[in-house]
Coordinates of C-alpha atoms and ligand atoms in Angstrom, one line a residue:
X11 CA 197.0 80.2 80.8
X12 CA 196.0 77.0 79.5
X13 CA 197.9 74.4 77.0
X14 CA 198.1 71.6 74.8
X15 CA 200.4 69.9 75.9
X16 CA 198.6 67.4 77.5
X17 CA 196.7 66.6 74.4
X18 CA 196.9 62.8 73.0
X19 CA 198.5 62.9 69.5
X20 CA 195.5 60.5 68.1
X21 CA 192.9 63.5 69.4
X22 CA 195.2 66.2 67.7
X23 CA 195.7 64.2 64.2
X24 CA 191.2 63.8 64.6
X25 CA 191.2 67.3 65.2
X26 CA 193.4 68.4 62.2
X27 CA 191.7 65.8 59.4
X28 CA 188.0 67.5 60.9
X29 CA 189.4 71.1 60.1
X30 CA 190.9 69.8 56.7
X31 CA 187.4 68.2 55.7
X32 CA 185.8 71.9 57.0
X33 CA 188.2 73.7 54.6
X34 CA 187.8 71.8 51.8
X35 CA 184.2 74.0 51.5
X36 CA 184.1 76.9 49.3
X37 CA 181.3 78.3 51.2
X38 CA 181.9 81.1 53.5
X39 CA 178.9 80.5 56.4
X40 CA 180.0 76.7 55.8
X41 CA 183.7 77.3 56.6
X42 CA 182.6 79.6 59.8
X43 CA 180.3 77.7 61.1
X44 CA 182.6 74.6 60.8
X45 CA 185.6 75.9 62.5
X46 CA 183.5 78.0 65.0
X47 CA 181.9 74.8 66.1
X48 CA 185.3 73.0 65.8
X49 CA 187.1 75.1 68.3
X50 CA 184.3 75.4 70.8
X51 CA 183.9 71.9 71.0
X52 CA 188.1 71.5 71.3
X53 CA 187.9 74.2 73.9
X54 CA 185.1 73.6 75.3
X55 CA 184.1 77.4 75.3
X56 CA 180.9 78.4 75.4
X57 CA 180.7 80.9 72.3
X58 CA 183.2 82.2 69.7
X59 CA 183.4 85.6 67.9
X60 CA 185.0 86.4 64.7
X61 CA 186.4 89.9 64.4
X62 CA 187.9 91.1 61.0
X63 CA 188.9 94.9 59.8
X64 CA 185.8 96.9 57.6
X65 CA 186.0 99.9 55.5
X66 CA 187.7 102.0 57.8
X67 CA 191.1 102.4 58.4
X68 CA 192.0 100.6 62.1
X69 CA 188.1 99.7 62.6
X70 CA 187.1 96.4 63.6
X71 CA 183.5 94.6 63.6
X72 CA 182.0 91.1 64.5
X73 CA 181.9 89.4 60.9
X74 CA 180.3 85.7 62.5
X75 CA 179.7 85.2 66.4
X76 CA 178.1 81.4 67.6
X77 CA 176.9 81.6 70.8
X78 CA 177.0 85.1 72.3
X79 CA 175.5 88.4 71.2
X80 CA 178.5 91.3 71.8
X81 CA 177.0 95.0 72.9
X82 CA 179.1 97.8 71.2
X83 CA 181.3 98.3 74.0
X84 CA 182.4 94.6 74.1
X85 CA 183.3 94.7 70.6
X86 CA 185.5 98.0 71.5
X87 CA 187.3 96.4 74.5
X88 CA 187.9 93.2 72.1
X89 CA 189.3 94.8 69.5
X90 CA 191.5 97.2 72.0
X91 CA 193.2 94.2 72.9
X92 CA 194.2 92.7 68.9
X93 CA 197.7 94.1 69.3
X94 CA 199.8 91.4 68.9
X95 CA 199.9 88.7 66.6
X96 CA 200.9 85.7 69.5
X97 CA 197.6 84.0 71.4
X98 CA 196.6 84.8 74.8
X99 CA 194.1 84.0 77.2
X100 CA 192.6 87.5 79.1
X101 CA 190.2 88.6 81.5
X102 CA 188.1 91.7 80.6
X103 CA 186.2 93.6 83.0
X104 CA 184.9 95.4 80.5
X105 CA 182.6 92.1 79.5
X106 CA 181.7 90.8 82.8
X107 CA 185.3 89.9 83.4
X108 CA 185.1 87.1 81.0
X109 CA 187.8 84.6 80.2
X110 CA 188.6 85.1 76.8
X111 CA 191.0 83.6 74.3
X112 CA 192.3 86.0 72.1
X113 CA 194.1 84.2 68.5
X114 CA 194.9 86.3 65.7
X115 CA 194.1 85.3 62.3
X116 CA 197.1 85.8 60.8
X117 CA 200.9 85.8 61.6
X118 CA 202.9 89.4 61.7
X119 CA 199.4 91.1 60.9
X120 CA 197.3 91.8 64.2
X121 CA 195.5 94.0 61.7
X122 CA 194.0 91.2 59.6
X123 CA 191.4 90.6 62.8
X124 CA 191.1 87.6 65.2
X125 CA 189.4 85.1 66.7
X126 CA 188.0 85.6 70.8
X127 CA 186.5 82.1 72.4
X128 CA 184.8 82.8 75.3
X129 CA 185.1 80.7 78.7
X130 CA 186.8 78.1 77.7
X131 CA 187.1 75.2 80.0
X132 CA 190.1 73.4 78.6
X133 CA 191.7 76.5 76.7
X134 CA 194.3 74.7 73.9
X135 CA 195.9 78.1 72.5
X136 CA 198.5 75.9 70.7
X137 CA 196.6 73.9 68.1
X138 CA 193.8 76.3 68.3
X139 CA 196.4 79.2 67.1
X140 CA 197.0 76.5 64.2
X141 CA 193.6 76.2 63.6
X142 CA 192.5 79.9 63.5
X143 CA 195.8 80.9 61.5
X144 CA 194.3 78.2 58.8
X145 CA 190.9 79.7 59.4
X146 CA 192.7 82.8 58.7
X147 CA 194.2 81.9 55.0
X148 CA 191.3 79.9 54.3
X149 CA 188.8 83.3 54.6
X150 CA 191.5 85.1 52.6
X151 CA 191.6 82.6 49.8
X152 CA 187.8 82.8 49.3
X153 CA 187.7 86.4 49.3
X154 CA 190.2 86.1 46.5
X155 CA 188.1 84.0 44.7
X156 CA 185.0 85.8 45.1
X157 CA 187.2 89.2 44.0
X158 CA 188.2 86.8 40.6
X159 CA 184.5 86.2 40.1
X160 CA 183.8 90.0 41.0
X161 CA 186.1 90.9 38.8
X162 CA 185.4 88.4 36.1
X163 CA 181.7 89.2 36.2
X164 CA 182.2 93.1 36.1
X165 CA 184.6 92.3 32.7
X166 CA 182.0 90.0 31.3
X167 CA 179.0 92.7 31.9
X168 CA 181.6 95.1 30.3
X169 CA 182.4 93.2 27.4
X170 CA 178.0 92.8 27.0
X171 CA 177.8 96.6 27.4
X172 CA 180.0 97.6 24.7
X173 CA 178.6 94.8 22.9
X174 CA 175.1 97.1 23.2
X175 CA 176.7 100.4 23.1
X176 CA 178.5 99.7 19.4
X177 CA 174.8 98.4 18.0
X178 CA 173.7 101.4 17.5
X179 CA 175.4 104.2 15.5
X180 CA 172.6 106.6 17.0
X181 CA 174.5 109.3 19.1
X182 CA 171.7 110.0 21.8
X183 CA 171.0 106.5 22.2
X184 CA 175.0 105.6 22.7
X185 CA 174.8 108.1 25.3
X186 CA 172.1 107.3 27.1
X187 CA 173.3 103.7 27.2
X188 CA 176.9 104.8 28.7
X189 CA 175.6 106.6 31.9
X190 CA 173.0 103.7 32.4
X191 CA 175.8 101.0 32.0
X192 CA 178.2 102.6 34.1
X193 CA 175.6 102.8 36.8
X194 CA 175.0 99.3 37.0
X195 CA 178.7 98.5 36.4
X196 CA 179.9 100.7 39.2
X197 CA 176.7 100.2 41.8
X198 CA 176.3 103.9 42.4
X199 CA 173.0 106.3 42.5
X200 CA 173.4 107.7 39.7
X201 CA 175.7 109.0 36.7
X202 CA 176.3 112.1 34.4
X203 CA 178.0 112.6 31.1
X204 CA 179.6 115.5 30.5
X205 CA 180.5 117.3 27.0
X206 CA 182.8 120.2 25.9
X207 CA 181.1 122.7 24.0
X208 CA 183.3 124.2 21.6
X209 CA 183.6 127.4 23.9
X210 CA 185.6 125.3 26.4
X211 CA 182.8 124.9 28.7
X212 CA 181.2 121.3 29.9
X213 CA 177.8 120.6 29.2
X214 CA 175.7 118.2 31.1
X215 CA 174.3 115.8 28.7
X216 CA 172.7 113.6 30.7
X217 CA 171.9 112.4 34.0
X218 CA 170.7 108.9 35.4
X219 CA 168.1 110.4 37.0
X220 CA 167.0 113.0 35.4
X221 CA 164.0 113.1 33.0
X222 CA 165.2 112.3 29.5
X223 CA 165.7 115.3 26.7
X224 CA 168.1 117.7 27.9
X225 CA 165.6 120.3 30.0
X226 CA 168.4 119.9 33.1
X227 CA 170.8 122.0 31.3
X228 CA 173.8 122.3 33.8
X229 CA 177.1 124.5 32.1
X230 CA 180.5 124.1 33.9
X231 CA 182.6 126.8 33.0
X232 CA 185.9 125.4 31.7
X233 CA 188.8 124.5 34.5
X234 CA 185.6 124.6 37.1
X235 CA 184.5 121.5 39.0
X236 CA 186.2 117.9 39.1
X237 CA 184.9 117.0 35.8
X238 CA 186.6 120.3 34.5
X239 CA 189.4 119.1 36.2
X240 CA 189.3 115.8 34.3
X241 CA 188.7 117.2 31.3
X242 CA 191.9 119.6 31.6
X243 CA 194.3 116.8 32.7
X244 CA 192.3 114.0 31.2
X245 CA 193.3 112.2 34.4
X246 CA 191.1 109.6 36.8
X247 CA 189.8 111.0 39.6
X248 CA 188.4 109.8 43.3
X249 CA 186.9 112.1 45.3
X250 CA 185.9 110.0 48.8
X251 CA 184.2 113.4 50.1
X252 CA 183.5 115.6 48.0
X253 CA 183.0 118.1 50.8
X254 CA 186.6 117.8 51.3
X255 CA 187.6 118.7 47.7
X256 CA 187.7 122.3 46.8
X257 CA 187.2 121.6 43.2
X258 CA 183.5 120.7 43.5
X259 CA 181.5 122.2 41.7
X260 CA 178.7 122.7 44.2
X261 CA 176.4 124.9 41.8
X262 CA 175.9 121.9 39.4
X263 CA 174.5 120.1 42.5
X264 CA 172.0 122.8 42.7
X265 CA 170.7 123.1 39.4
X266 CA 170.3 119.3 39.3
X267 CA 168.5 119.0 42.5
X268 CA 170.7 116.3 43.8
X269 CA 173.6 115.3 46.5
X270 CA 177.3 114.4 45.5
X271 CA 178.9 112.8 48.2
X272 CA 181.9 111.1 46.0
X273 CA 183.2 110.8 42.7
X274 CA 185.0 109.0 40.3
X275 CA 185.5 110.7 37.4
X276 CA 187.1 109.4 33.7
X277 CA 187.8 112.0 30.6
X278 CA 186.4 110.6 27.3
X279 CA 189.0 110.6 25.2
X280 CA 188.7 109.7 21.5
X281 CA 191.7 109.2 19.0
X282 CA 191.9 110.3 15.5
X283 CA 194.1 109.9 12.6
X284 CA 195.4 113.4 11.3
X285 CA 195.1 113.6 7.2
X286 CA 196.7 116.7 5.5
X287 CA 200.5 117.4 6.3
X288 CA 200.2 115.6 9.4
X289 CA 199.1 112.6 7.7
X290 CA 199.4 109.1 9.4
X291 CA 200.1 110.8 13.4
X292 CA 197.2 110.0 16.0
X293 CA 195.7 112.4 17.9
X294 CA 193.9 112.5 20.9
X295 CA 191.4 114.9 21.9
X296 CA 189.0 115.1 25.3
X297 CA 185.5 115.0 24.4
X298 CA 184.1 115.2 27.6
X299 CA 183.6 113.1 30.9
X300 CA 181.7 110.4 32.5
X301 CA 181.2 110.5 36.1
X302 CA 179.9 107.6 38.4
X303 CA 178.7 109.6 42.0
X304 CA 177.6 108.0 45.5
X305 CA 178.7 104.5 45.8
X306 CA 176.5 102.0 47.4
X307 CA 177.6 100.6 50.2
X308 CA 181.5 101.2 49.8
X309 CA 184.1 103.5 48.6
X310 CA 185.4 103.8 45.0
X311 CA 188.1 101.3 44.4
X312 CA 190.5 101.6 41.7
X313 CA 189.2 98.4 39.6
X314 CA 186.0 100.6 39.5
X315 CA 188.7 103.4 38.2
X316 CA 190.1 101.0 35.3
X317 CA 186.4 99.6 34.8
X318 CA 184.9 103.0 33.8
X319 CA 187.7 104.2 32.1
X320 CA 187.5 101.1 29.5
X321 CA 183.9 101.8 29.4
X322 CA 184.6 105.6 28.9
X323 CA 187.7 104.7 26.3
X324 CA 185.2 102.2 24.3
X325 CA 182.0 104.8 24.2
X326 CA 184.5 107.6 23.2
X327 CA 185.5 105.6 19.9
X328 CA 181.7 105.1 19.3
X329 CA 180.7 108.1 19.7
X330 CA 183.5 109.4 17.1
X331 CA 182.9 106.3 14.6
X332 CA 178.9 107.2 15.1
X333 CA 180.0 111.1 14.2
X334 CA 181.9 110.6 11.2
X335 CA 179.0 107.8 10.0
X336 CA 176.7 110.7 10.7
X337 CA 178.8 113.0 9.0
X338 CA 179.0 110.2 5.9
X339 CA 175.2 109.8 6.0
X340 CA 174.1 113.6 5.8
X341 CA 176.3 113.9 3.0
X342 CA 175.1 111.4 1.1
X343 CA 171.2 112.6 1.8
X344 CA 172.4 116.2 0.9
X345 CA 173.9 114.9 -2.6
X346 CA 170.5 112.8 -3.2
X347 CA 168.3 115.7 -2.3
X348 CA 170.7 118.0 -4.6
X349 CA 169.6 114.8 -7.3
X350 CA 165.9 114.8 -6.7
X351 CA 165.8 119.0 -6.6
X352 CA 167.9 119.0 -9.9
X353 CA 164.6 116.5 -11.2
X354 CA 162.3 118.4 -9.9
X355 CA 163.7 121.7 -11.5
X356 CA 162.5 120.8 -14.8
X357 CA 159.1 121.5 -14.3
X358 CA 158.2 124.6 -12.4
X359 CA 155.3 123.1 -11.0
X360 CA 157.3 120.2 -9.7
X361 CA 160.1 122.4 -7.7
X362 CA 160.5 121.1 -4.0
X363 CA 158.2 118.0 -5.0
X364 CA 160.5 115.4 -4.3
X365 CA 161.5 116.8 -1.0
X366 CA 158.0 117.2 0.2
X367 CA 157.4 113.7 -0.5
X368 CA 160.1 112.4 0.9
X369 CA 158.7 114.1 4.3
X370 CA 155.3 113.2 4.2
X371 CA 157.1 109.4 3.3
X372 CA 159.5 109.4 6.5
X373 CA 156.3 110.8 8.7
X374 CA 154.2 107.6 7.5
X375 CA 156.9 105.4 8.5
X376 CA 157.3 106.5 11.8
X377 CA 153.3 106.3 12.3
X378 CA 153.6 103.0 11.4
X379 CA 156.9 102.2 13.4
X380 CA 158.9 101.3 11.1
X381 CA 162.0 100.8 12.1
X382 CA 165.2 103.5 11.9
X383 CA 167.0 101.0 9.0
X384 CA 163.2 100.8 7.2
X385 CA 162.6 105.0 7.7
X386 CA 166.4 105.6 6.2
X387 CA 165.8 103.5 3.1
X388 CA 162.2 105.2 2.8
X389 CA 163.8 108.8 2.8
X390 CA 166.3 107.8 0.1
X391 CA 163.9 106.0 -2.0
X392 CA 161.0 108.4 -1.3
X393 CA 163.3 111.0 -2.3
X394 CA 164.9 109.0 -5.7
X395 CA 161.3 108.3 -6.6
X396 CA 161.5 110.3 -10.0
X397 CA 164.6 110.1 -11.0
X398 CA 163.4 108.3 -14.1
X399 CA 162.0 111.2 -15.2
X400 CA 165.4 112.6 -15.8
X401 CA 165.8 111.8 -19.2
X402 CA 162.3 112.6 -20.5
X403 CA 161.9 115.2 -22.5
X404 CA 160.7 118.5 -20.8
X405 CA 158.1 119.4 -23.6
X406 CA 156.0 116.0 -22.4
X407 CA 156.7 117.1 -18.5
X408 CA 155.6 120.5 -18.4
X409 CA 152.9 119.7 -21.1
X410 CA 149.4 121.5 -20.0
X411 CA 147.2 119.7 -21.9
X412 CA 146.1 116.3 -23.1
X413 CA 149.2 114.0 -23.2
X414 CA 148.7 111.3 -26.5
X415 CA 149.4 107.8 -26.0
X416 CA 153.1 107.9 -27.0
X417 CA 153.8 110.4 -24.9
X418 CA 151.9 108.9 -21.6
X419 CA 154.0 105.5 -22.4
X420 CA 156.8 107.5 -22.4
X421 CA 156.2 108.9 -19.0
X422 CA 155.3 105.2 -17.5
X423 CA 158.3 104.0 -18.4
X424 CA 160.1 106.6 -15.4
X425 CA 159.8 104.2 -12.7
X426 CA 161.3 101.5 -14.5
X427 CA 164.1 103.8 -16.1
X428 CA 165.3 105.1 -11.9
X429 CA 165.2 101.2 -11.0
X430 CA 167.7 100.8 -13.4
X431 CA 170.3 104.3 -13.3
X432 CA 170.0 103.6 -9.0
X433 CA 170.3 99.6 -9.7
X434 CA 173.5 100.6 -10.5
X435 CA 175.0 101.7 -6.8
X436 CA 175.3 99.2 -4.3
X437 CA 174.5 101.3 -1.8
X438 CA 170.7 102.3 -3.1
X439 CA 169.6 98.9 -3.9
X440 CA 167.9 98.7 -0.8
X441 CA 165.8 101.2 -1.8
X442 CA 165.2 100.4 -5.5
X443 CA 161.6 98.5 -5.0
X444 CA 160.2 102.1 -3.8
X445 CA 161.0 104.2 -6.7
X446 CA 160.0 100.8 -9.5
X447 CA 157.0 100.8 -7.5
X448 CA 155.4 104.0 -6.5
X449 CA 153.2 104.0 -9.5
X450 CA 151.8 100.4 -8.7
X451 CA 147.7 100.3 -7.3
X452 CA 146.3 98.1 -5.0
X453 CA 143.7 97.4 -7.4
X454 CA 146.3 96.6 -10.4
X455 CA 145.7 99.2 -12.5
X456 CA 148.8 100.9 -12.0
X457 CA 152.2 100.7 -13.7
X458 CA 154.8 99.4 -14.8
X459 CA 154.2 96.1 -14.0
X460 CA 150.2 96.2 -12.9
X461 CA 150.9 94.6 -9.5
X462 CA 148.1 93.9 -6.8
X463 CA 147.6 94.0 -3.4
X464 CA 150.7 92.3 -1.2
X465 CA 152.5 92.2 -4.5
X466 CA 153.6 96.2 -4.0
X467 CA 156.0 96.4 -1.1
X468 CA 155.4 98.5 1.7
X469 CA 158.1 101.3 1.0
X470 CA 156.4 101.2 -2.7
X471 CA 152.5 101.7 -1.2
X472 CA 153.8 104.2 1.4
X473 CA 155.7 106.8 -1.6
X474 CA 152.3 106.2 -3.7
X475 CA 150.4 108.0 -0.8
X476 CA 153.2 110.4 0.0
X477 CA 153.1 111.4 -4.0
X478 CA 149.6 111.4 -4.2
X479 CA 148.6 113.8 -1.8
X480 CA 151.6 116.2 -2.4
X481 CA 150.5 116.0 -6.0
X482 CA 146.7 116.5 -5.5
X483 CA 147.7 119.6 -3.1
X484 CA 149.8 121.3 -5.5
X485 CA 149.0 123.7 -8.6
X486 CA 150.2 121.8 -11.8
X487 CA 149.8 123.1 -15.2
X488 CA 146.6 121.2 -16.2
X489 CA 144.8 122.2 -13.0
X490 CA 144.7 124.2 -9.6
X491 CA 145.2 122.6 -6.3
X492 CA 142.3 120.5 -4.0
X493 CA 141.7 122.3 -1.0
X494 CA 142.9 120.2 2.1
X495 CA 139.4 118.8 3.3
X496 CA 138.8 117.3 -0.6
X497 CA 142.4 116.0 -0.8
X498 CA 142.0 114.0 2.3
X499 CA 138.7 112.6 1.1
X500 CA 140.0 111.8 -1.8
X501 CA 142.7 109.6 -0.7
X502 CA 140.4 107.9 1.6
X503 CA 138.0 107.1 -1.2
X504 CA 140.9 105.3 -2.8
X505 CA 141.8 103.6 0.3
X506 CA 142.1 100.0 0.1
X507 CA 140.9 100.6 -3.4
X508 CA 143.9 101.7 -5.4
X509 CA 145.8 103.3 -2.1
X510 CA 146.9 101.4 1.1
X511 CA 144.5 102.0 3.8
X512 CA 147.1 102.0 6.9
X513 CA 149.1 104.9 5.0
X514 CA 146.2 106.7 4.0
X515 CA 145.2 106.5 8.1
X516 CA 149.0 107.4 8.8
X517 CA 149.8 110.1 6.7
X518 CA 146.3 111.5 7.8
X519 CA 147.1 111.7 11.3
X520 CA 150.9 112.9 10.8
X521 CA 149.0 115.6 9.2
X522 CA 146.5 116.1 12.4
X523 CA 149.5 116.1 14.3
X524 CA 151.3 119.1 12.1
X525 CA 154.1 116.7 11.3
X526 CA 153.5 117.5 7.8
X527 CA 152.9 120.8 5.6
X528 CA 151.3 120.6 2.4
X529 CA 153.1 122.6 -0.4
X530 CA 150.2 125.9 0.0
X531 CA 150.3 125.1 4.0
X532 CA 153.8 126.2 3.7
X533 CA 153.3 129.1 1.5
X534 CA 150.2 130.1 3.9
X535 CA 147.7 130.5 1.7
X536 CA 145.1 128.0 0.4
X537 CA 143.7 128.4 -3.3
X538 CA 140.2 127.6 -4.5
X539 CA 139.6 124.1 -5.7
X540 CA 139.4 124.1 -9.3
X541 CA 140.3 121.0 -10.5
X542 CA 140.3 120.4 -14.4
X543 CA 139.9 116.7 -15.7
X544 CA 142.1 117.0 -18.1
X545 CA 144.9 114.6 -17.1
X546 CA 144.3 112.1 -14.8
X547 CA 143.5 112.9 -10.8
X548 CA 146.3 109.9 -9.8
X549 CA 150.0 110.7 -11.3
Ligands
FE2_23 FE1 156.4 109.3 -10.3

């Protein structure tokens, strides 16, 4: 049925340079509607339908139709006939008995989908096979491209999200950035990170949706589930059904109140150097797993596979530099705390002073959101703030009464004398202006250096109140502790006087809050306020 071969060779070469200029487009609905309108015109036919393979297996739908709406069954009887890769002109009874032209879109591959124009008057199957098999490799070549720019974008967002991830050496906050990444990466409802516990069992974490804190507790016992599974072989895995898969772990659905239809699960595998008589070899070690469930829209491909694996590779390495920073850090604070206990131990009445002040420090900072950088450098300074007084002489520390002038220099000189034994480690400096400074007033009357206002930093007028109260709330040798209601009205009577008023107002509701414990709070009992002038209120 129907040919070309009457066709004048001027009309064919017009014909070829108008689908050449429709090609040239990078536009998908351009390039359809283009050649759609191209071939119904060199037909003459009075619609065209463009039939091309979807998610599954041997399953055909209309991608772009001009001209005619198809019912369900029509598409069925259509696609019944794309056996062959040749074209042919048909009649189908099962669509009216409608001449159709059938032209596949590609050459050995019936499969790839094909083109049907619909009562054509002047069928030309020859040059219209050309132009649909150009059709054909023209689709293909801008779905490659849009895969490249799929695939370039999804790299790029990667690169961005472990960018994000390694900002932050906070472990909760890494985490919760992983599943949240991998759930916009990976376009599925939600995501869950797994950790072994050192029993062997896998601990949910955390869950895209579920409330933050870790309330949804959800144990896997070891080798259960797919994530057990993945964990055991530290292998990749796609589950399309889970329903299917006997290894799902349908009990974790259950607690978490949600419905996993598929899977793609990674390991999270982090590698270590081994020290001692291994020294030198690397060793890997599975730390947990991060799993992406219910994709939108599609199945899981294995580009999402290699996507969240780097993601999962990359967060695994953070998460161990962020344990052995941790790890480096609480050391450190346990040998400055060992420091500031060791200064404190030289006066009875000072024992656990340095710690306590260091709290009530840290709990101002957060009430006046400081940031985690500012708080750390407030704990160590808040913490180092006497360490001056480590070469005094005991006699003037512990000294009851009266101190005489010499000996009252002597003890003004201990801010200075810390700034100078902690100026010399790099790593305190940052926190150096807190401990020279702690003794500075608002007002100027303090010491070493009599600074006003502004002129104390912030770290400095935060340890002042943080060693004021735990001073006035505290027995000392010279005179018996204020009772709670009197300290805190004393330290508002000196606010914005000789005491910053935003700390005072801080530490006072940290304490309203019962984020902080004054030293007789913690003993649970409260003395009688006796308080004997005989050294000054303010240390
Ligand atoms: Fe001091």
């Amino acid at each position: 049925m129907g040919s070309t071969d009457a066709l004048p060779s001027q009309d064919l070469l017009v014909v070829l340079q108008k689908a050449n200029q429709i090609a040239s487009t990078t536009d998908r609905d351009t390039l359809l509607r283009g050649m759609a309108s191209l071939l119904m015109d060199f037909n003459q036919a009075a619609a065209f339908v463009l039939l091309e393979p979807r998610a599954k297996p041997g399953e055909m739908l209309v991608s772009y139709s001009q001209g005619v709406e198809l019912p369900p069954q029509g598409v069925q009887a259509l696609c019944a006939e794309i056996t062959a890769d040749s074209p042919r002109c048909l009649h189908l009874p099962g669509l009216g008995a409608r001449l159709v032209c059938l032209l596949p879109l590609a050459q050995n591959n019936p499969q790839r989908g094909a083109v049907a124009l619909f009562d054509a008057a002047q069928p030309q199957l020859v040059v219209s096979d050309l132009l649909v098999k150009r059709l054909g490799s023209e689709l293909e070549k801008l779905d490659l491209i849009a895969s490249v720019k799929q695939q370039t974008a999804r790299m790029e967002a990667l690169v961005n999200i472990i960018e994000q991830i390694s900002s932050t050496l906070d472990r909760d906050t890494i985490l919760r950035r992983i599943i949240s990444y991998a759930n916009d990466l990976l376009n599925t409802e939600f995501s869950s990170l797994f950790l072994v516990e050192k029993n062997g069992d896998i601990q949910l974490y955390l869950g895209s949706n579920m409330p933050e804190g870790k309330d949804n507790k959800i144990t896997v016992p070891s080798g259960q589930g797919i994530i057990g599974h993945v964990v055991k072989s530290g292998q990749t895995v796609i589950v399309d059904d889970v329903s299917l898969d006997h290894r799902h772990y349908a009990q974790a659905d259950h607690m978490g109140g949600v419905t996993t239809r598929s899977i793609l699960a990674v390991p999270l595998k982090t590698r270590a150097l081994d020290l001692g008589s291994k020294r030198g070899g690397v060793r890997e070690r599975i730390i947990g797993g991060l799993e992406a469930i219910n994709k939108i829209g599609s199945k899981f491909t294995q580009e999402d596979a290699r996507l969240l694996q780097a993601l999962a590779n990359q967060a695994a390495t953070i998460l161990e530099i962020a344990g052995i920073y941790n790890e480096a850090n609480e050391l450190f604070l346990n040998a400055i705390s060992a420091l500031a206990a060791a200064i404190d131990a030289k006066d009875p009445y000072t024992v656990g002073h340095s710690q306590r002040v260091s709290e009530f420090a840290v709990e101002i900072g957060r009430e006046m959101s400081l940031n985690a950088e500012e708080i750390h450098q407030l704990r160590i300074g808040s913490l180092l703030h006497d360490i001056g007084k480590i070469g005094m002489p005991d006699a003037i520390l512990t000294k009851p009464g009266l101190l005489t002038l010499q000996e009252d220099a002597q003890i003004r000189r201990h801010p200075e004398m810390g700034m100078r034994i902690l100026g010399h480690i790099p790593k305190l400096r940052p926190a150096l202006r807190a401990v020279w400074e702690h003794h500075e007033r608002l007002d100027g009357s303090g010491y070493p250096r009599g600074l006003k206002g502004e002129q104390v930093c912030l770290a400095g007028r935060i340890v002042a109140v943080a060693d004021v109260f735990d001073a006035i709330t505290s027995d000392r040798p010279y005179r018996t502790a204020m009772k709670l209601k009197d300290a805190l009205a004393e330290l508002r009577q000196q606010a914005d006087v000789r005491l910053d008023a935003r700390c005072v107002e801080a530490l006072v509701r940290a304490h309203a809050n019962g984020r902080i414990q004054t030293q007789k709070e913690r003993r649970g009992r409260v003395s009688a306020s006796t308080l004997m002038p005989s050294r000054p209120l303010f240390p």
